[in-house]
PDB file of C-alpha atoms in Angstrom:
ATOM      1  CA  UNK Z  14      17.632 -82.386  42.334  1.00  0.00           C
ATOM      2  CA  UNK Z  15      14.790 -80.857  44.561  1.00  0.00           C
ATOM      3  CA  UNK Z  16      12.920 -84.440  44.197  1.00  0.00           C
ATOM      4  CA  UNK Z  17      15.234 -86.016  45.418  1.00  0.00           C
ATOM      5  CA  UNK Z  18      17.764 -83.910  47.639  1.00  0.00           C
ATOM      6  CA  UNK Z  19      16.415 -81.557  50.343  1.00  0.00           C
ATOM      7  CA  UNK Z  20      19.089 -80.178  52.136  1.00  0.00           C
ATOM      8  CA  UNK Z  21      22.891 -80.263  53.387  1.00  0.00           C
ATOM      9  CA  UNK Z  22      23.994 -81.064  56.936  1.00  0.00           C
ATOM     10  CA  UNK Z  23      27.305 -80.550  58.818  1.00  0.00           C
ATOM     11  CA  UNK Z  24      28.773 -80.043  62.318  1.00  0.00           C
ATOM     12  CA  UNK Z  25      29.760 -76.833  63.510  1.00  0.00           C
ATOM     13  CA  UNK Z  26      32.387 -76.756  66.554  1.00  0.00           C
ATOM     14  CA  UNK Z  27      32.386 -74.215  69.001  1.00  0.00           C
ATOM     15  CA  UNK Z  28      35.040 -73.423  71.151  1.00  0.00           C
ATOM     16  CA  UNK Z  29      34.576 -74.061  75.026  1.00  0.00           C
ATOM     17  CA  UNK Z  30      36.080 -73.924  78.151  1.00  0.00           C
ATOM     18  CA  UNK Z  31      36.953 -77.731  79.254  1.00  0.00           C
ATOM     19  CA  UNK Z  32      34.217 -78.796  81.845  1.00  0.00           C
ATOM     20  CA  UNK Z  33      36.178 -79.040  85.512  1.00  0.00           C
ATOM     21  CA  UNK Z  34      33.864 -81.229  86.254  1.00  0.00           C
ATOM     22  CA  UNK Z  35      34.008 -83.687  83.393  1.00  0.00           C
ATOM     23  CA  UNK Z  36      38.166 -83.512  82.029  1.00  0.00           C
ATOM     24  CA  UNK Z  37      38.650 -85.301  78.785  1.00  0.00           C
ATOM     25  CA  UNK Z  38      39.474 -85.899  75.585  1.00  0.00           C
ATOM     26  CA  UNK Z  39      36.455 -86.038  74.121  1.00  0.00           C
ATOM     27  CA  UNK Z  40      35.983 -82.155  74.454  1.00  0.00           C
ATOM     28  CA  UNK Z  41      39.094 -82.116  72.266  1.00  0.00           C
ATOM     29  CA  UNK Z  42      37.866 -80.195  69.250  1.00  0.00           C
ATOM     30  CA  UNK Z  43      40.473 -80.641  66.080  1.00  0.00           C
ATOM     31  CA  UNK Z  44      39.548 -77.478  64.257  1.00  0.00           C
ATOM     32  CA  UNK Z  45      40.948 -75.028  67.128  1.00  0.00           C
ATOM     33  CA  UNK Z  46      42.973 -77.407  68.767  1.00  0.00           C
ATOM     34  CA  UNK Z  47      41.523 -77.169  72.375  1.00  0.00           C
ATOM     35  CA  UNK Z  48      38.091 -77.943  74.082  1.00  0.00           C
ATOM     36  CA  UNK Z  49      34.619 -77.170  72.231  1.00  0.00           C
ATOM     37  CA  UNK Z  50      31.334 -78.711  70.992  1.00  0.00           C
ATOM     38  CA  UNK Z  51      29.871 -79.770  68.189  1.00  0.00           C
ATOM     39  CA  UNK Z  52      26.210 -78.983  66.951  1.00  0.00           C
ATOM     40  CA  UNK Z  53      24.601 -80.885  63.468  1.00  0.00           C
ATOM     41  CA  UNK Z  54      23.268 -78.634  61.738  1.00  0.00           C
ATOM     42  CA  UNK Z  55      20.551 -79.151  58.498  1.00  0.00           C
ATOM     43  CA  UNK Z  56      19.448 -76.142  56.313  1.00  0.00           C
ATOM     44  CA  UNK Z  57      16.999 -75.795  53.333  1.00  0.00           C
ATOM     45  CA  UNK Z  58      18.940 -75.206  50.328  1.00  0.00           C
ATOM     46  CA  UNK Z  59      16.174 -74.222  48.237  1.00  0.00           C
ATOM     47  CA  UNK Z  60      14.019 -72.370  51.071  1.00  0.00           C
ATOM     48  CA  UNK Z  61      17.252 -70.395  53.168  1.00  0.00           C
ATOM     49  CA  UNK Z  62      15.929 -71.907  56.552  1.00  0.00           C
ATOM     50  CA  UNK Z  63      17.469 -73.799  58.988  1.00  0.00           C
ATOM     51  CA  UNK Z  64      15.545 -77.094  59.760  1.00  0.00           C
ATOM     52  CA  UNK Z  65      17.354 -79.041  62.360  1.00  0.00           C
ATOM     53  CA  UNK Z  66      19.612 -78.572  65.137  1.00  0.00           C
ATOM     54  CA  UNK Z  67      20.899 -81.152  67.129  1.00  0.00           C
ATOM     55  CA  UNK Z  68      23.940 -81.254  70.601  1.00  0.00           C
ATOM     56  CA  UNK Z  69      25.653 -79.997  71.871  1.00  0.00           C
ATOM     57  CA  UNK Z  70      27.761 -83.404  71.811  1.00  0.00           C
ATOM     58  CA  UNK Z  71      31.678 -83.101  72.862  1.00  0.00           C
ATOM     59  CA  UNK Z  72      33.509 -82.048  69.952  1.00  0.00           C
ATOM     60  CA  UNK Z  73      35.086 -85.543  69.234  1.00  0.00           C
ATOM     61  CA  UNK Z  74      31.866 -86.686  68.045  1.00  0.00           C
ATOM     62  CA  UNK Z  75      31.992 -87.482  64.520  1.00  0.00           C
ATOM     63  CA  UNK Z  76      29.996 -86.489  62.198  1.00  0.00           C
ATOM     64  CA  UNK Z  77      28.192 -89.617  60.745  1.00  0.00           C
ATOM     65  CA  UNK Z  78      28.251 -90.966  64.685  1.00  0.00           C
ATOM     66  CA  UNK Z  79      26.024 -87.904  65.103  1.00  0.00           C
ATOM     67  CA  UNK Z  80      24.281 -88.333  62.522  1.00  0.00           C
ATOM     68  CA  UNK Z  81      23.014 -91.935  63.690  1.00  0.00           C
ATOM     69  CA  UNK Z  82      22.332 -91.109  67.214  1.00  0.00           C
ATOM     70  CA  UNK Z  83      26.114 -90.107  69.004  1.00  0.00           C
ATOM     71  CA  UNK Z  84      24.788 -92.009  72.179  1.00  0.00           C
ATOM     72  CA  UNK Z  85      23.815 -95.408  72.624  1.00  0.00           C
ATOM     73  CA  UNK Z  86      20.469 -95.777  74.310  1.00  0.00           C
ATOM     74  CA  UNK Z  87      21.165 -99.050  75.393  1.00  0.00           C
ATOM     75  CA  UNK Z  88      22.041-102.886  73.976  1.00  0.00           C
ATOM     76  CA  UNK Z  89      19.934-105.968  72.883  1.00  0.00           C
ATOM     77  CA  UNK Z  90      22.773-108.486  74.525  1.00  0.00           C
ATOM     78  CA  UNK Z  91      20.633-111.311  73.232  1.00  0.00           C
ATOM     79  CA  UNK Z  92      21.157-109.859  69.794  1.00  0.00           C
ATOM     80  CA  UNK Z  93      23.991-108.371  70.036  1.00  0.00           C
ATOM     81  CA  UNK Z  94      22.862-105.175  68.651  1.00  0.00           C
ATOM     82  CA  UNK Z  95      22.961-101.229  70.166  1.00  0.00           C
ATOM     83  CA  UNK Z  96      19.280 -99.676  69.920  1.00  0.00           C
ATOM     84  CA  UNK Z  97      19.548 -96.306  69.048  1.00  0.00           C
ATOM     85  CA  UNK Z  98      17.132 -93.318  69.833  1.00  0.00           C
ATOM     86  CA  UNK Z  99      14.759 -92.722  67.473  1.00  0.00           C
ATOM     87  CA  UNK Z 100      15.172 -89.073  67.846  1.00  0.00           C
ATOM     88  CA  UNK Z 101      18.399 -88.839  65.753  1.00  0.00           C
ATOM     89  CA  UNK Z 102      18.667 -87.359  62.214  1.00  0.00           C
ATOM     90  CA  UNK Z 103      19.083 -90.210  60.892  1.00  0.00           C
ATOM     91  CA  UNK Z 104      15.348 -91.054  61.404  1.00  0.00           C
ATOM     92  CA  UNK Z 105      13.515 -87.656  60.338  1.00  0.00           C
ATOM     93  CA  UNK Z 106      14.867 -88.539  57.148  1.00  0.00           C
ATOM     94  CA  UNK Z 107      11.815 -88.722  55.338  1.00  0.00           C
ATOM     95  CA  UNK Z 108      12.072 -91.946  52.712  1.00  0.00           C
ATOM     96  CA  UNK Z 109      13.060 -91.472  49.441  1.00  0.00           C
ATOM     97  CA  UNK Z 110      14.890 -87.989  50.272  1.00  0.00           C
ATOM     98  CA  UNK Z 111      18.440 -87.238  50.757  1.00  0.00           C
ATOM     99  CA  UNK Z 112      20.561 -84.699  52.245  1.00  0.00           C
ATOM    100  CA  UNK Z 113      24.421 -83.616  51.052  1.00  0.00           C
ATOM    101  CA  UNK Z 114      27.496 -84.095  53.256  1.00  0.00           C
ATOM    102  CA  UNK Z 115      30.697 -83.712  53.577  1.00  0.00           C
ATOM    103  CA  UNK Z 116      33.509 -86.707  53.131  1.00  0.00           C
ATOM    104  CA  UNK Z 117      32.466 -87.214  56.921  1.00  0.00           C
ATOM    105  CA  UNK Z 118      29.020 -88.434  55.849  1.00  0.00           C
ATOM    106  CA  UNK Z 119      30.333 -91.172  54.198  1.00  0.00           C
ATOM    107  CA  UNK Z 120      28.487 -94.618  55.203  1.00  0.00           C
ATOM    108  CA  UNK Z 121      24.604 -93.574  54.626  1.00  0.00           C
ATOM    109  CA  UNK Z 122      24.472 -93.328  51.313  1.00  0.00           C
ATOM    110  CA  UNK Z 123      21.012 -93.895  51.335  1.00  0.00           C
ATOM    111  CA  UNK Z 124      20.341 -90.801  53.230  1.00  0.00           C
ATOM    112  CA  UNK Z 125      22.819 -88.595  52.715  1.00  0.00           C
ATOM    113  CA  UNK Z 126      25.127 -88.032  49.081  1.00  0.00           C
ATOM    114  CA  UNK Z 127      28.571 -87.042  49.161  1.00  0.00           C
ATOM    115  CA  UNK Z 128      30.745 -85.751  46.226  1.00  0.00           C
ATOM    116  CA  UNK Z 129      32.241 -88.625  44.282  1.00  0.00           C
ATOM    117  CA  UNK Z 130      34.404 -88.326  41.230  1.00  0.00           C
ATOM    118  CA  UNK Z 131      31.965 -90.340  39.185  1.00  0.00           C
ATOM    119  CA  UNK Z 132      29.300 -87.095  39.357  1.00  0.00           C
ATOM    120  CA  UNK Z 133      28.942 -85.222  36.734  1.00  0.00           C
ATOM    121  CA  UNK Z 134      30.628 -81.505  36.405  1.00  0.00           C
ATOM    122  CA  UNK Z 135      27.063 -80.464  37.155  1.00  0.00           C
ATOM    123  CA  UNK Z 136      26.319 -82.258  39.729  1.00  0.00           C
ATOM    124  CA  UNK Z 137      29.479 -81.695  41.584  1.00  0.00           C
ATOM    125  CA  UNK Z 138      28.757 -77.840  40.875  1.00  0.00           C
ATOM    126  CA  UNK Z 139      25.320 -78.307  42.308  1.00  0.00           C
ATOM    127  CA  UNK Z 140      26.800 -79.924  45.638  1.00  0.00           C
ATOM    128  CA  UNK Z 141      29.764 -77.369  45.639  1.00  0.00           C
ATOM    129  CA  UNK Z 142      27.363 -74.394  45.700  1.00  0.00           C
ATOM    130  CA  UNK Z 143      25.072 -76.335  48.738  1.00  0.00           C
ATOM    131  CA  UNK Z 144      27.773 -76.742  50.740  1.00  0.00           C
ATOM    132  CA  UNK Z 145      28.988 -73.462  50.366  1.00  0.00           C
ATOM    133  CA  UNK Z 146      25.389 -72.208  51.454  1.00  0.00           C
ATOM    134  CA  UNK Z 147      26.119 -74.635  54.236  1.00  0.00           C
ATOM    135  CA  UNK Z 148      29.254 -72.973  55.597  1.00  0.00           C
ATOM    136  CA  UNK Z 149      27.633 -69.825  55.042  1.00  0.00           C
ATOM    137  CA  UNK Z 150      25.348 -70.057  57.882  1.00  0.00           C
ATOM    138  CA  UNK Z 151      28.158 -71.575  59.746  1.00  0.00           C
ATOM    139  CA  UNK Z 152      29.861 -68.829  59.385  1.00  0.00           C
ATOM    140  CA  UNK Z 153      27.308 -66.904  60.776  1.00  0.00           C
ATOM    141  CA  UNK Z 154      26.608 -68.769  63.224  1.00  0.00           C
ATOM    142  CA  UNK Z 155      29.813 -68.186  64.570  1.00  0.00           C
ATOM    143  CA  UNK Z 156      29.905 -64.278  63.935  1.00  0.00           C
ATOM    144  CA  UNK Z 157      27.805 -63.749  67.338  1.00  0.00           C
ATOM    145  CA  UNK Z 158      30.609 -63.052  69.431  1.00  0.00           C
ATOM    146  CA  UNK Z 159      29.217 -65.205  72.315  1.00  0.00           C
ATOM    147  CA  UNK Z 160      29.367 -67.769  70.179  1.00  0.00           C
ATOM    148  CA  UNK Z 161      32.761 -67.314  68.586  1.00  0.00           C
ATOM    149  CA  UNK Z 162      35.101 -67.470  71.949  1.00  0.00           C
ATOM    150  CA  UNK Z 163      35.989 -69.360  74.537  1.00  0.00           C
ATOM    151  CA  UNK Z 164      32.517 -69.831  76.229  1.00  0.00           C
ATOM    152  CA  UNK Z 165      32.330 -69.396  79.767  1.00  0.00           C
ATOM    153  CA  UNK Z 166      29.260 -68.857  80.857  1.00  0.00           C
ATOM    154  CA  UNK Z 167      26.742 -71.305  83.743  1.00  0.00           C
ATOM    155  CA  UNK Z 168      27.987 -73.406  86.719  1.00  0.00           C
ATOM    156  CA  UNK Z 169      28.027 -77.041  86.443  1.00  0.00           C
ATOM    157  CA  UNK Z 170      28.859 -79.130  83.484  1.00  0.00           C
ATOM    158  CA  UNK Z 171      25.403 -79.537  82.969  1.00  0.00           C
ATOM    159  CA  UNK Z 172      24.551 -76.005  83.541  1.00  0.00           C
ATOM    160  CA  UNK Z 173      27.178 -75.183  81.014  1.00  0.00           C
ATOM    161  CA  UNK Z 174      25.686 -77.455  78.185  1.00  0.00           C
ATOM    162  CA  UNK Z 175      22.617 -76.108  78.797  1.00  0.00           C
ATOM    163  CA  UNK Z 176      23.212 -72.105  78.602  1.00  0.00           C
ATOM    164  CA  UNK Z 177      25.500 -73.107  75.717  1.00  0.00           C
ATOM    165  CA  UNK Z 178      22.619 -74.286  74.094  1.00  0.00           C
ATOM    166  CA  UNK Z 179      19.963 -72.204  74.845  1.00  0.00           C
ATOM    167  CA  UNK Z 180      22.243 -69.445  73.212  1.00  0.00           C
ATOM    168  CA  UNK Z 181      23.290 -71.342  69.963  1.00  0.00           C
ATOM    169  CA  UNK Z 182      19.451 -71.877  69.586  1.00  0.00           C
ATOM    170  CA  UNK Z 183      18.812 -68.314  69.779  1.00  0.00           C
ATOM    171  CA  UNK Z 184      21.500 -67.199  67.429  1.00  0.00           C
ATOM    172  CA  UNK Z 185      19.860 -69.602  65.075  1.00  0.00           C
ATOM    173  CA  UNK Z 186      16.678 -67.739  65.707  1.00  0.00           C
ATOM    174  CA  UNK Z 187      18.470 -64.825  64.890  1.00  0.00           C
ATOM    175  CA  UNK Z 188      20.442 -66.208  61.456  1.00  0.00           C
ATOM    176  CA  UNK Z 189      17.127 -67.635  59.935  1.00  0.00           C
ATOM    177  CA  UNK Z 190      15.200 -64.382  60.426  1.00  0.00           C
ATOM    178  CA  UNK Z 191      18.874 -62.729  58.611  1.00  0.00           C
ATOM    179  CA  UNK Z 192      18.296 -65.147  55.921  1.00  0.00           C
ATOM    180  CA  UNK Z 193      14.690 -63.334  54.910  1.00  0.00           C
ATOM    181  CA  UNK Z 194      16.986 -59.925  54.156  1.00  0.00           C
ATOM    182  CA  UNK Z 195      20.707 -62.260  53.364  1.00  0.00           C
ATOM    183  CA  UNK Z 196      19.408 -65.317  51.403  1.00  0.00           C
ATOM    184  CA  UNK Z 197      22.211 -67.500  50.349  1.00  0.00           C
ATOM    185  CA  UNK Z 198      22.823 -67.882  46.850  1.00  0.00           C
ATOM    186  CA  UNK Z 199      20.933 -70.001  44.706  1.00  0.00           C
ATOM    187  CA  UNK Z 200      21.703 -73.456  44.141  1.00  0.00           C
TER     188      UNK Z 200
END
């Protein structure tokens, strides 16, 4: 599998205030039922490191829109095509690797590999125990209190975004340097 796969990936909501100065729906975050963000989130299955973080994007984002970009750059009208920025997971990707997702991921299957019923029992077993390494740093991720509330912290919207941020990025500082003493299981 290590040829071939390389990691997992998966959004992690966070609860949040709703922005005052941006009200709607899209902050709507279905796993507490009330405003939040989402973050994508890629770890190292064989290495216990997290490799990519991307957002925060409103929690409504799904995942495989995230995935591809979550925000349209802008459109070729002549084509009739969006152009997407090139800064999405979707192109770090390097070619012939894969990552494993969720049901969510469903739609790149040339990137990422969800659990089908045709897989073998091992194979299924081998993706069962990567995403469970997956929600295991989500998990802790969301242990830092900060993190695990209603977040109320900056100003503005953007302000608010922004300290979010800063502080999931540190708390992923703080998980990957856990994962040297608490390395996931093996895969």
């Amino acid at each position: 599998f290590e040829e071939k796969i390389f990691g997992t990936v998966c959004c992690v909501h966070f609860e949040k205030n709703e922005l005052r100065m941006d009200p709607n729906s899209k902050w709507y975050s279905h796993k507490h039922n009330g405003a939040g963000v989402s973050y994508e989130v890629v770890v190292d299955i064989y290495r216990d490191k997290i490799l990519w973080t991307a957002g925060p994007k409103p929690a409504s984002t799904h995942d495989i829109t995230f995935f591809r970009d979550g925000t349209q750059v802008s459109t070729n009208r002549l084509k009739n095509e969006a152009i997407w920025d090139k800064n999405a997971l979707y192109f770090q990707i390097p070619e012939g690797k894969k990552l494993i997702g969720d049901s969510g991921y469903k739609g790149e299957p040339s990137k990422i590999s969800t659990s089908v019923d045709e897989h073998s029992d091992k194979v299924k077993e081998f993706f069962a125990r990567a995403k469970s390494g997956q929600e295991t740093i989500n998990t802790r991720l969301k242990s830092f209190n900060i993190l695990s509330g209603h977040f109320r912290h900056g100003e503005g919207a953007e302000d608010k975004l922004e300290a979010h941020q800063r502080i999931f990025e540190a708390v992923c500082v703080l998980v990957r340097y856990e994962l040297k003493f608490h390395p996931l299981m093996e895969v």
